[in-house]
Structure formats: structure tokens, C-alpha cells
Amino acid sequence: MKLLVIEDEPGLSQTITQFLQSQGHICETATTYQQAQEKIGVYAYDCVLIDLMLPGGNGLDILSQLKQEHQETGAIIISAKDSLGDKLAGLDLGADDYLPKPFHLAELNSRIKSILRRTKFEGSASLEVGRLRINTEARTVFVDNQPVSLNRKEYDLLLLFATNKNRVIKKSALAEHVWGDNADQSDSYDFIYSQIKNLRKRFSQVGYELDIQTVYGIGYKFLAD
Amino acid sequence: MRLLTRSTLLSALVFFVALISSGFYIFDQVSQEVEDEIGEELQNRKLEILASIAAQPNPLVTHSAIANDFQLDTISQAAYLALREHMEDISVYELVEQEYEPHRQLVTKFIHKGVYYRLRIHMSLLDLEDMGEVIAFSTGAVIVGLLLLSFLLNFFLQQRLWQPFYSTLAQLRAFRIDQPDPLFLPTSSVQEFKELNKTITNLTTVNQRSYQYQKQFVENASHEIQTPLAIALHQTEQLIQNPELTPADAQALELLTQQLERLSALNKALLLLSKIDNQQFGDTQLVNLGDIVRRTVDEYEFMADQKELHVQLTSQGDLKLAANQYLMEILVRNLVRNALFHAVAGGTITIQLVDRCLRIENTTASVAGQPEMLFGRFVKQSDKPQSLGLGLAIVKSICDTYQFTPTITLEANLFVISVQF
């Protein structure tokens, strides 16, 4: 997929780009308002990441230009401001998602994939990982066409693992993905383990071994083909 | 005591003393004048009596019977020589009034045809006494009148004069440094009030500005810190993907990640606090607190299960508040998390939402220090070093925004936080 990262911080732009390329995407960058305008005017992208505060202008204007010229392109606002006003304005202008900085790359990955699924397959696509099939629209999970019943948290957890298969996901990224973006959150990391145990149990009930490995003390990795 | 009351009382006291002493002074002056007058009258009378006696062969016989205002006695030569003419105060029994009345008496002497006489002439002082009474009464009346006048004058005049001052005071009382509204001090033609208001306006403007700068600084600093933090966190996230990491490197990365995440969480919490303090959560709606409490308890069920906590939730009806939805969720979440985090394993948590009051109890081991201190920033228990110590500070800040009253109490092994909405 072809992505554009509009971000004026070179360090952040670089890590995001590297990460997206490692995920097999073609990734371009724009660091100023004008650059972004030009690139959007000339090329078509599958998904665009837009930082709101740009030298030369506001990312929201880029967003409205993008949505006028390429209705089908997905857009994620990445903002340091984390303000409700910006979020609402962005979503009103047609942004598909809003991700406040600092975010986890695993989370970004999950959100981009979700948007691509929606825009490329008109929402009907399901996510297939090995013997697993996840219908993201209906939030249902199947192993070899056999339904697995998961509660909301277990489903969220599985989705993050599935969209980041074979990658180490930090405990904090899992915690934030499932329990939301909380401040004083160091207390919830210990509970990831029991949630993963529960998740494994759900699958072992239908005779499927969910291969989630602990990686040192840092996080977990979902191994799948 | 109010300035007005004090000044009125003081001037009334001064008036009172001044009027009382002036009453005494007037009485003294008048009575001296009257005494002088009576003295002269008595001298006149003496001359009259002596003149009428001069022609009489025996004054005693002729006069003592008819004259009721004097007494004539014969005295010895020695007594005559010893006697000096003088005035004295005596009491005379008055038949009409049937009581003793004060009289002034002139005692004098003369020789008539070789006989020594003593003459005592008296005159009633009643006039003077009456006059004293009159003076006392009238001064009294004047005192009361003047006091009342001064009191009223003082009160109304001062009240009018001090009006700008009280109005300034009322404004200052309502003044809050964390509110952007400027003061509207009354204009006054009085120089002192003008200066006072000017000084206060300057002072509050400077303070408000530096307070705003300080708040803005925290917010800006937090924003600036976010980008390098994000980059560093992304780098660690990429580094841990390396399958050939040595255990030592992995451990170092884990520690690095932990600390960066801690910093990031701290930064987020500070940003949230500064946003709450900066009133950046303006949009208010009718928030159903009961819903939030139930949802939050449900969301953190995993934490309760893990620690084998018994959670009891009682809510009587649904409390609806006009507030910011997001802030109310943070408020409830922080309180519930706090209880879950600090509850001893296997303990009980009781959550009640009754009568506009959210009360959350958890069984606890021990809490050191003043319970109210726990609302402070960076206050945490030493056995929980991973806590940021900002959870309850955020609760306090939200409560301050909406004028809710949060209280912490310790009852035996119970830690109780309640918020009165």
C-alpha cells in the first residue's frame, strides 16, 4: 500500500516511515504544509497520516483538500495536542481516525490496517491469520469456521495481536489498546498476563493453541504464518 | 469589628465624654454665679437689717419674732472677737415641704449700744438645685440627641464615603487568580480609593499574567517533551523486534522502555492536570454518573478478579450532572483504580452512589500521613514506587473545577474516599 506521512519532526517522520516500510508499505514523507499540498495534488495514496501543527499551515486544511480530491483515501490525524476540539473537527472533515502522540507503532499499525480494510474492501473484509479469521465488522472470530466467543477486551487484544503478528508488542501498547489511554497506568500492566491467559483458554476450548510468546519482560509476540 | 461600627462607636464615646464634662462645667459655672448672687443678696439683707436695727433700743425683742430669714443672738465679748464674718451651708426645716432644704447662711456680728450681737441671715438654695436639675436634664437630652445625630451621621456618611472601598473588597473576595476574568473596580473621586484600586488592578493583572504564563509553560513543555518521547519510544519498539537480542540487551531495553513509558505517563498526567486547570474542558453536557460508575466497575473487573477482591456496587437512581463527560469518566476511573490498586488482596471494595455522593471504600493495610495530603501532587505510598502519585491530584483538580467536595477518611482498616457533587 502507498502511504504518505505528513510530519514536520524529522526524527518522528523517520521512525514512522521506517516502521511502515518494514511492514511492506511504500511510504513517502512531507515535512511542510506546502510539500504536503503538492504531494496530495499530484499523487494518490491509500492512507495519509497528518500532523496538525505544520510549518506553513494547519493539517486540517490538508485534510479537507485531501478529502475533496481523493475521497477514498484514508486519513489518520496524529496530533500532539490531544484536544477534543481538534479530534471532532478532524473527524467532521472526514478523517478516519485520530491518534494522539505519543502512540505505539503497533497501535498505528492496527489503525492503518483497519482503515485499509475498510477503504479497500468496502468494510466487508475479514482478517485472516493462519487458521484464524476475524470479521472486524461483526467483531466475530472463527477458527476453521468454528466460532470462538470472546468478550470485548479479549477481542480487542486478539485484534491487536493479529494486526501485528510476528512482532513484539509492548505490554503498555496492549494495555492502552484494551483499557484506553490512561495516565497513572503502571498498575494495569500486570493484568495483561491474566488477560492473555484467558484468551489462550478461549481458543484451547475449541482446540486451537494460540501461539503468544512472552518476550523477556517487555511484551508479547503472536506467532502466526 | 467593621470599620464603620468602630468609627461610629469611637466618635459616640468621645461625644459622650465631652458632653458629660460640658454638663458639669456648665453646672459649675452657673452654680458659682448663683452663689455669688446669693452672697450679694445676703450682704444687702445684712445692711437692711443693720439699718433697721440702728434705731431700735433692743433689737432682739423687736426683730426675732417677725423676721424668719435671720436670727439675732447676743454673744460674749470673747465670742465676738473670735467670730469672723463668713458664709456657710446649712439645712433648714421647711414647714411647707416638711423636709430639710439646703440654705446659704451669712454669719456676721455687730455691736449695738455696747452689746455684742451675732447675726445669721439665710437664704434658700433651692433655686440653685432646681437649676442644676434643669441643666442636668437638658444636657442629658442634648447628649442623647447629639449622640443619635453623630451616630446616624457617621453611619450614613461613612457608609457612603466608604462605598467604593467595600465594593473593591467584594470584588477582591470573589477574585480568583486561576480565572481569566479581570476585576472591574469602581471608579471613585477619592484620591486614596483611586490609588488603592489602581494598585490592586496592577497587582492582580501581574499575578494573573504570571499565573497564566506558568500554566502555559507546563502545557507547552509537556507538548515539547512528547515528540522526543515518541521518537525514543518508537526506537525501543523497533529495537525489541530484533530476534538476536542478547538477554542483557533485552533487559537494558526493558528498563529503558519502562522508564520512557513512565516519563510519558507522567507527561500525559501533567498535561491533563494543566488542561484541567486551564479549563480546557469547557463543553458541558448532562452526564449520567451512575452509567459511568457501572461501566468503569465493569471495565476493571479483571483487576478485581486478579486480586480476588469483592466489589459491591450500590447506586440509588442515576445521578445526572452538568459536566464534561471526559472529565467525569477520568474522575470515576481514577477513584475506582485507586481503590483497586491499594486494596489488600482478597479484600472488599464498596462503591455507593447515593444522595449526590459517590463513596468508595477499600480495605487497606495502612496509610501513612494525613489523608488529605493524598490529594497533593506526587504524593504516593512508599510501597508503591511505580505509581505516579497524580491519580488523586487529578481527582482533586476536577473536583475543584466543578466545586465538588472530595474527602478522604480512614476508618480502622478502611480507606474511604467520597465526593459530594
mmCIF file of N, CA, C and O in Angstrom, chain B residues 10 22 48 50 91 105 152 166 170 178 184 191 206 276 282 293 314 330 367-368 374 378 390:
data_model
loop_
_atom_site.group_PDB
_atom_site.id
_atom_site.type_symbol
_atom_site.label_atom_id
_atom_site.label_comp_id
_atom_site.label_asym_id
_atom_site.label_seq_id
_atom_site.Cartn_x
_atom_site.Cartn_y
_atom_site.Cartn_z
ATOM 1 N N LEU B 10 -16.535 54.897 68.381
ATOM 2 C CA LEU B 10 -15.486 55.762 68.945
ATOM 3 C C LEU B 10 -15.942 57.201 69.016
ATOM 4 O O LEU B 10 -15.796 57.857 70.052
ATOM 5 N N SER B 22 -18.986 68.772 79.666
ATOM 6 C CA SER B 22 -19.517 70.122 79.443
ATOM 7 C C SER B 22 -20.723 70.377 80.340
ATOM 8 O O SER B 22 -20.922 71.482 80.824
ATOM 9 N N GLU B 48 -29.638 96.014 105.244
ATOM 10 C CA GLU B 48 -31.029 96.392 105.545
ATOM 11 C C GLU B 48 -31.323 96.179 107.023
ATOM 12 O O GLU B 48 -31.877 97.036 107.701
ATOM 13 N N LEU B 50 -29.233 95.771 109.502
ATOM 14 C CA LEU B 50 -28.453 96.646 110.399
ATOM 15 C C LEU B 50 -29.048 98.047 110.417
ATOM 16 O O LEU B 50 -29.127 98.693 111.462
ATOM 17 N N SER B 91 -28.848 73.298 106.631
ATOM 18 C CA SER B 91 -30.142 72.749 106.250
ATOM 19 C C SER B 91 -31.197 73.342 107.159
ATOM 20 O O SER B 91 -31.006 73.401 108.360
ATOM 21 N N GLN B 105 -26.023 80.596 104.415
ATOM 22 C CA GLN B 105 -26.162 81.451 105.600
ATOM 23 C C GLN B 105 -24.970 82.384 105.760
ATOM 24 O O GLN B 105 -23.833 81.958 105.621
ATOM 25 N N LEU B 152 -25.955 58.517 63.501
ATOM 26 C CA LEU B 152 -26.598 58.417 62.186
ATOM 27 C C LEU B 152 -25.727 59.044 61.105
ATOM 28 O O LEU B 152 -25.518 58.481 60.033
ATOM 29 N N TYR B 166 -15.799 49.199 49.983
ATOM 30 C CA TYR B 166 -16.498 47.921 50.184
ATOM 31 C C TYR B 166 -16.744 47.221 48.860
ATOM 32 O O TYR B 166 -16.677 45.992 48.765
ATOM 33 N N ALA B 170 -15.451 43.532 47.920
ATOM 34 C CA ALA B 170 -16.326 42.460 47.436
ATOM 35 C C ALA B 170 -15.749 41.841 46.166
ATOM 36 O O ALA B 170 -15.760 40.624 45.994
ATOM 37 N N ASP B 178 -6.936 31.939 39.152
ATOM 38 C CA ASP B 178 -6.971 30.979 38.049
ATOM 39 C C ASP B 178 -8.106 31.259 37.067
ATOM 40 O O ASP B 178 -8.291 30.529 36.117
ATOM 41 N N PHE B 184 -13.366 44.453 37.883
ATOM 42 C CA PHE B 184 -13.974 45.724 37.499
ATOM 43 C C PHE B 184 -14.138 46.550 38.762
ATOM 44 O O PHE B 184 -15.168 46.454 39.432
ATOM 45 N N GLN B 191 -9.077 60.345 46.291
ATOM 46 C CA GLN B 191 -7.698 60.055 45.887
ATOM 47 C C GLN B 191 -7.213 58.700 46.401
ATOM 48 O O GLN B 191 -6.673 57.894 45.660
ATOM 49 N N VAL B 206 -0.706 41.610 37.103
ATOM 50 C CA VAL B 206 0.629 41.000 37.072
ATOM 51 C C VAL B 206 0.556 39.553 37.539
ATOM 52 O O VAL B 206 1.108 38.638 36.907
ATOM 53 N N ILE B 276 -6.852 20.652 32.751
ATOM 54 C CA ILE B 276 -7.991 20.816 33.665
ATOM 55 C C ILE B 276 -7.900 22.183 34.329
ATOM 56 O O ILE B 276 -8.862 22.937 34.385
ATOM 57 N N GLY B 282 -14.216 22.695 28.358
ATOM 58 C CA GLY B 282 -15.356 23.591 28.526
ATOM 59 C C GLY B 282 -16.700 22.956 28.208
ATOM 60 O O GLY B 282 -17.689 23.247 28.862
ATOM 61 N N VAL B 293 -20.098 4.983 36.483
ATOM 62 C CA VAL B 293 -19.619 4.145 37.588
ATOM 63 C C VAL B 293 -19.776 2.678 37.231
ATOM 64 O O VAL B 293 -18.840 1.883 37.366
ATOM 65 N N THR B 314 -23.507 -0.145 44.929
ATOM 66 C CA THR B 314 -24.879 0.267 45.230
ATOM 67 C C THR B 314 -25.085 1.634 44.601
ATOM 68 O O THR B 314 -24.330 2.557 44.895
ATOM 69 N N ILE B 330 -12.800 10.318 33.820
ATOM 70 C CA ILE B 330 -11.479 10.258 34.459
ATOM 71 C C ILE B 330 -11.626 10.258 35.975
ATOM 72 O O ILE B 330 -10.964 9.504 36.679
ATOM 73 N N VAL B 367 -2.164 3.486 55.911
ATOM 74 C CA VAL B 367 -1.828 4.663 55.126
ATOM 75 C C VAL B 367 -1.103 5.625 56.044
ATOM 76 O O VAL B 367 -1.586 5.959 57.118
ATOM 77 N N ALA B 368 0.080 6.015 55.613
ATOM 78 C CA ALA B 368 0.867 6.908 56.448
ATOM 79 C C ALA B 368 0.505 8.345 56.119
ATOM 80 O O ALA B 368 0.126 8.658 55.001
ATOM 81 N N LEU B 374 -3.084 13.188 50.510
ATOM 82 C CA LEU B 374 -3.050 12.292 49.356
ATOM 83 C C LEU B 374 -3.608 12.940 48.096
ATOM 84 O O LEU B 374 -3.427 12.441 47.000
ATOM 85 N N PHE B 378 2.183 14.246 43.303
ATOM 86 C CA PHE B 378 3.352 13.402 43.554
ATOM 87 C C PHE B 378 3.391 12.837 44.965
ATOM 88 O O PHE B 378 4.454 12.575 45.498
ATOM 89 N N LEU B 390 -0.257 10.889 40.900
ATOM 90 C CA LEU B 390 -1.017 12.001 40.339
ATOM 91 C C LEU B 390 -2.505 11.684 40.195
ATOM 92 O O LEU B 390 -3.301 12.565 39.893
#
